GROMACS .gro file of C-alpha atoms in nm:
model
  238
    1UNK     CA    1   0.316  -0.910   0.708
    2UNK     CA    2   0.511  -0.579   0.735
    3UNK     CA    3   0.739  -0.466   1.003
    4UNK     CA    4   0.474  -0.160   1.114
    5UNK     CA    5   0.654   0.094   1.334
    6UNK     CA    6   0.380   0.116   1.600
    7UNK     CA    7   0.377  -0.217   1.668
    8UNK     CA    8   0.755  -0.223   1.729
    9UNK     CA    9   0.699   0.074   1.916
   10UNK     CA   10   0.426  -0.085   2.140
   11UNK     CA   11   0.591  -0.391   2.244
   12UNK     CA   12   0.884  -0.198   2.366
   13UNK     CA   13   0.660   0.039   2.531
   14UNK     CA   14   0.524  -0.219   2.741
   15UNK     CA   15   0.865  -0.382   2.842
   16UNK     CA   16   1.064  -0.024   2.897
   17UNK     CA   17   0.780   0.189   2.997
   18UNK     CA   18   0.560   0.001   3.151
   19UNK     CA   19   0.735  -0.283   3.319
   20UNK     CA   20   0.572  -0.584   3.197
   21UNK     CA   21   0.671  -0.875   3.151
   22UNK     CA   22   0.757  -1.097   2.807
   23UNK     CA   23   0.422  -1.315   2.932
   24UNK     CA   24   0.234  -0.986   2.933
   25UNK     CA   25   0.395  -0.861   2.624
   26UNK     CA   26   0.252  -1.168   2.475
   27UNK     CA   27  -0.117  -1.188   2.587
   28UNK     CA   28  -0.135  -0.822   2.461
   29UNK     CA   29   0.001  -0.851   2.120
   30UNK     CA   30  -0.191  -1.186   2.090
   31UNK     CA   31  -0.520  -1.038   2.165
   32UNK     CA   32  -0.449  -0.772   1.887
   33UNK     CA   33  -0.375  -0.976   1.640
   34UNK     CA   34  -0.708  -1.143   1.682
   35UNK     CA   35  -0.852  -0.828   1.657
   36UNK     CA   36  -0.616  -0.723   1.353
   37UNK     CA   37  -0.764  -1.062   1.213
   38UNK     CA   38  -1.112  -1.020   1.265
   39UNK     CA   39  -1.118  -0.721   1.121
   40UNK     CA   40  -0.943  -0.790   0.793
   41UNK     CA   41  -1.218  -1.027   0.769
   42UNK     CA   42  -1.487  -0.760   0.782
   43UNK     CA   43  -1.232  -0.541   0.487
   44UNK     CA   44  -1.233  -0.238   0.773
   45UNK     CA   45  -0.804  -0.271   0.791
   46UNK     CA   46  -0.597  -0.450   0.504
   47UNK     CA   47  -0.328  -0.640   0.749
   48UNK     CA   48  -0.324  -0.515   1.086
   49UNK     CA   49  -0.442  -0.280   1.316
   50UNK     CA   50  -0.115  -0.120   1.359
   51UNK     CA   51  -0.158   0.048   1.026
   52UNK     CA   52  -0.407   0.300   1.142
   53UNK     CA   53  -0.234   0.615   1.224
   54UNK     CA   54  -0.498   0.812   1.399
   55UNK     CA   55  -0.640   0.801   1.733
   56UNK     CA   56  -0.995   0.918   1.576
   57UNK     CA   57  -0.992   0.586   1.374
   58UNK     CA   58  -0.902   0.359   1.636
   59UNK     CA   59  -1.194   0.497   1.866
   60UNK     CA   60  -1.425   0.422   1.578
   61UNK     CA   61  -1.291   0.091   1.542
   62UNK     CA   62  -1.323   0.021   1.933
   63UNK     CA   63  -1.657   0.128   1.879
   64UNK     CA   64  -1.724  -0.121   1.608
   65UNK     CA   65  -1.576  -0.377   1.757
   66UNK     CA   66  -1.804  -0.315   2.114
   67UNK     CA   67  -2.106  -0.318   1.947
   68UNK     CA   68  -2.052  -0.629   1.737
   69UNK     CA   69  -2.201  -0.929   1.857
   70UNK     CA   70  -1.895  -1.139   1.749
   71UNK     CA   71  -1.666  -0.980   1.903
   72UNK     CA   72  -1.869  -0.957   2.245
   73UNK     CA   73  -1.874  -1.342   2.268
   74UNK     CA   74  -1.544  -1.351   2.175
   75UNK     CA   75  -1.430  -1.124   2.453
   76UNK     CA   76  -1.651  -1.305   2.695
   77UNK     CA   77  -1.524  -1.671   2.596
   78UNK     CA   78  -1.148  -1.494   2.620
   79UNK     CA   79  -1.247  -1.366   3.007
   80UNK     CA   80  -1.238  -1.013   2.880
   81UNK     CA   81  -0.851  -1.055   2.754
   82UNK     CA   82  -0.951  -0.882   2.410
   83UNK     CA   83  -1.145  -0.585   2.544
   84UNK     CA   84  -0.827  -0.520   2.751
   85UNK     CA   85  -0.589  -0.598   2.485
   86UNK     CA   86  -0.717  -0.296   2.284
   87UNK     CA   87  -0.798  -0.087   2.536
   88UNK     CA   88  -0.435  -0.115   2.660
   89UNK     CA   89  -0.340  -0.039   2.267
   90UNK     CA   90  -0.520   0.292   2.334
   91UNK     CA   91  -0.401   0.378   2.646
   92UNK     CA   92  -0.057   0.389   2.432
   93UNK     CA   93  -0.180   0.571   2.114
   94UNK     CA   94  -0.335   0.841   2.384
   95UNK     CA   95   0.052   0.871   2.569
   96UNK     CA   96  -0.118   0.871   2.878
   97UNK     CA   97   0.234   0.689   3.062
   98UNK     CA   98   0.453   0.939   2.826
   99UNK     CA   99   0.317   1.207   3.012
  100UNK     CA  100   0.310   1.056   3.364
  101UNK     CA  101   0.663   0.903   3.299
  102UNK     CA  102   0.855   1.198   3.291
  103UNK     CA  103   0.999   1.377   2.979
  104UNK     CA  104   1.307   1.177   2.949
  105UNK     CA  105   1.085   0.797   2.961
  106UNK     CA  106   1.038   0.810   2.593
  107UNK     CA  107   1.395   0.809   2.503
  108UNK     CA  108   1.395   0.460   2.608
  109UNK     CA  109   1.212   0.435   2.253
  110UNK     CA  110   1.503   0.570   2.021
  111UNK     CA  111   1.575   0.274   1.820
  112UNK     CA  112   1.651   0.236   1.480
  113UNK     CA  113   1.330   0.183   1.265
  114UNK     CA  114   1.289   0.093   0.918
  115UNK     CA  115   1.135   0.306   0.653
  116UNK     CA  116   0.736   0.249   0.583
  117UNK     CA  117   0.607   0.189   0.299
  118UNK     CA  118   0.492   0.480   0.049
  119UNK     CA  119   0.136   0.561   0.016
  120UNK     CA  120   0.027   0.663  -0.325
  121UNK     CA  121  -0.268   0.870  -0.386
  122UNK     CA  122  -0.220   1.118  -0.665
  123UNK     CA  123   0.107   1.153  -0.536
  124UNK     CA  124   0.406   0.971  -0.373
  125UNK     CA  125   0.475   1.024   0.003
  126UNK     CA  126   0.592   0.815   0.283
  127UNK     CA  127   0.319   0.828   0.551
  128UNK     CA  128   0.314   0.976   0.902
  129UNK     CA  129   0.187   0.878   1.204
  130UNK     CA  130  -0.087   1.125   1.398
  131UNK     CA  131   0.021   0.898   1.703
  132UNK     CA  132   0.347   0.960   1.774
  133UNK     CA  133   0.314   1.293   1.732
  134UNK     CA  134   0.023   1.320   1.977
  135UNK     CA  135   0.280   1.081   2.188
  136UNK     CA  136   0.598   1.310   2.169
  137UNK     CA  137   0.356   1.616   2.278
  138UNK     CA  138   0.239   1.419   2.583
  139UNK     CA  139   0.591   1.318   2.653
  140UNK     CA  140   0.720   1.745   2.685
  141UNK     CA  141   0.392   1.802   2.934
  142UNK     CA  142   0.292   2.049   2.663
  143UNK     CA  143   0.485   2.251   2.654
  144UNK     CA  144   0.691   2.477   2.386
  145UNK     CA  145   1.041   2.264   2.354
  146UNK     CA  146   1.201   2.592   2.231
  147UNK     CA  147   1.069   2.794   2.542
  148UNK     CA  148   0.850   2.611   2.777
  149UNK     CA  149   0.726   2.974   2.891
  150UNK     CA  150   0.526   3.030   2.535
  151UNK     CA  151   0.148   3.034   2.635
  152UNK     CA  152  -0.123   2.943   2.404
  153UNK     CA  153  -0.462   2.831   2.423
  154UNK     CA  154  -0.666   2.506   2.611
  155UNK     CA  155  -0.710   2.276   2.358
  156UNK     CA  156  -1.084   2.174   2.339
  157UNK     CA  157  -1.006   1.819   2.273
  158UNK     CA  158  -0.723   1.736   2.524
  159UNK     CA  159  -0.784   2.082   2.790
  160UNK     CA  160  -0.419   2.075   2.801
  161UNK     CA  161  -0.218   2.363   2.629
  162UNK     CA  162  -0.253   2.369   2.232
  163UNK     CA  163   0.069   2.257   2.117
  164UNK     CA  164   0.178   2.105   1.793
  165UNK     CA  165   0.423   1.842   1.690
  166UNK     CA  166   0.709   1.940   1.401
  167UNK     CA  167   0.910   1.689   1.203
  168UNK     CA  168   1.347   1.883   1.302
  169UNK     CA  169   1.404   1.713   0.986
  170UNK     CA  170   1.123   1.769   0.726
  171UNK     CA  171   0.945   1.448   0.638
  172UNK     CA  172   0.991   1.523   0.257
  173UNK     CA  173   1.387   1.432   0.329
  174UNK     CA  174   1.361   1.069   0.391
  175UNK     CA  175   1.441   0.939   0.087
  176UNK     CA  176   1.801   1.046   0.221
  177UNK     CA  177   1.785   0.834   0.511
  178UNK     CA  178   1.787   0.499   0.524
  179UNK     CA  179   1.581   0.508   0.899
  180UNK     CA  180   1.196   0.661   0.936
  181UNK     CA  181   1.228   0.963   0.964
  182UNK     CA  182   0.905   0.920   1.143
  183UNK     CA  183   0.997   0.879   1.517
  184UNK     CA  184   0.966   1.011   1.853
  185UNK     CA  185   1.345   1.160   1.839
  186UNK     CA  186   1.263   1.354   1.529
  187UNK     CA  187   0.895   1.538   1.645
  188UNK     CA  188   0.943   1.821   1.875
  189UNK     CA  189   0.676   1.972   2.081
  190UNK     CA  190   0.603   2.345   1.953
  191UNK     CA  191   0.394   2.615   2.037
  192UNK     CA  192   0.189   2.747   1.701
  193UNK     CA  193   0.394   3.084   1.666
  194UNK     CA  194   0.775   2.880   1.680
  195UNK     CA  195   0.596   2.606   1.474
  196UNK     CA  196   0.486   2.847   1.215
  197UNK     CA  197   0.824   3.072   1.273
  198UNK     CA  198   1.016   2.751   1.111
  199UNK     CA  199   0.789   2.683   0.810
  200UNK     CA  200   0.718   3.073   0.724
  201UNK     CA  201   0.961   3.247   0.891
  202UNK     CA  202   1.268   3.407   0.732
  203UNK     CA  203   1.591   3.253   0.799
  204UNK     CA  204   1.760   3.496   1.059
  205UNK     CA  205   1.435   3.425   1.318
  206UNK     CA  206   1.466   3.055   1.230
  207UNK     CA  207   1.755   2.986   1.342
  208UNK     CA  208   1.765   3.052   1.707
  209UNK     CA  209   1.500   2.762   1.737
  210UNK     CA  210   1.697   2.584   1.465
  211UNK     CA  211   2.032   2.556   1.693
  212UNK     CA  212   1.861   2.515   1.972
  213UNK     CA  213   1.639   2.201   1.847
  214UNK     CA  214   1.936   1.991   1.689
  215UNK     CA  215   2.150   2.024   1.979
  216UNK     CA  216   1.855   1.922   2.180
  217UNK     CA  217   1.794   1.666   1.963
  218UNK     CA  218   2.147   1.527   1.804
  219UNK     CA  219   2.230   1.242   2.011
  220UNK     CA  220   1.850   1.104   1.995
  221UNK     CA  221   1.868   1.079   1.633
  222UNK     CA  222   2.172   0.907   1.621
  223UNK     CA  223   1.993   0.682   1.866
  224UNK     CA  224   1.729   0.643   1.600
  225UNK     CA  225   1.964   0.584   1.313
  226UNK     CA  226   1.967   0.958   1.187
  227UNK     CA  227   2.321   1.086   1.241
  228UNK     CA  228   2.343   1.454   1.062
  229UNK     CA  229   2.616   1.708   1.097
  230UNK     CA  230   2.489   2.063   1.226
  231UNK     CA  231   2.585   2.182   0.852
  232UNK     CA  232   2.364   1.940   0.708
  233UNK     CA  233   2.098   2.002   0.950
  234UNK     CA  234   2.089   2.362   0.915
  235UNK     CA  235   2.087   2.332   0.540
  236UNK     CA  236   1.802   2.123   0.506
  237UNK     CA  237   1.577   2.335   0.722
  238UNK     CA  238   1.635   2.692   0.676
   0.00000   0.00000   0.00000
């Protein structure tokens, strides 16, 4: 089985973040690798449940997996420890302890990941996970990590502040790295008009919010095995 970043994520989540211990740790990861197993089985995942990168698609698989008979004596015989194993999986994909943590919590997560595996559709690219960016904007409170005093709209899904998560160096780059590229250090929390001001802008508007992201940000992606000069930064995204 691959390494999948989430899952590396999650078990250190639950040590660092949320205090548990390795027995814990265990019983968790145990119980979703049943799962993960159960539904290969049924051809919904290929290997693991850690491969789906989107909230929506977990919360259709939860509600698969509560309305299937199986699975219901399963949890039942297991004193409810699979029901809780993935409802504790969600509680993580949701970020609900990022946000109560405090903004600094989730650079207890800035480790060194490998690179996942390409998708190919009709074309090559390495995939990205709709999780830890929902994670990383839970983690800032939502707010705009250029200025935290840009307002936007309620979000109808979350009612918290519409806010968007941005790649400080572009996902298309990671064949230049040999770390993912796809981590918490690397997704900033942005406010539509700074997010759109770095992919459309012109250069001279950029870079305010270009200087002011990699300094933010240097020292976490060297955490995260992504050590780039300012030069190099600046280059690659303006």
């Amino acid at each position: 089985m691959r390494n999948h970043v989430l899952l590396t994520y999650y078990e250190k989540y639950l040590r660092d973040i949320r205090g548990l211990s390795d027995s814990s740790v265990g019983h968790y990861t145990q119980a979703l690798r049943k799962i993960s197993q159960m539904l290969v089985q049924r051809e919904k995942i290929e290997e693991t449940i850690y491969e789906i990168q989107d909230i929506g698609e977990l919360e259709v698989i939860k509600a698969y997996l509560f309305d299937d008979q199986e699975f219901i004596d399963l949890n039942a015989k297991g004193h409810q420890m699979y029901s809780s194993g993935l409802n504790n999986y969600l509680r993580f994909a949701y970020g609900d302890d990022f946000a109560n943590a405090g903004k600094d919590k989730i650079q207890l997560l800035d480790i060194e990941l490998p690179v996942p595996d390409k998708k190919v559709r009709e074309v090559s690219r390495h995939t990205r996970s709709s999780i830890i960016k929902h994670q990383a904007i839970e983690s800032a409170g939502y707010l705009c990590e250029f200025d935290d005093s840009h307002d936007t709209f309620t979000a109808k899904r979350t009612g918290a502040p519409y806010m968007e998560g941005h790649h400080a160096i572009p996902m298309k780059y990671q064949d230049k790295f040999e770390h993912s590229l796809d981590v918490y250090a690397n997704v900033v929390c942005l406010c539509p008009i700074c997010h759109r001001l770095l992919h459309y802008g012109i250069d001279s508007e950029k870079q305010k919010v270009v200087n002011k992201i990699y300094y933010d940000r240097v020292n976490r992606l060297a955490s995260s095995g992504l050590k780039i000069s300012r030069n190099d930064f600046i280059k690659i995204v303006v």
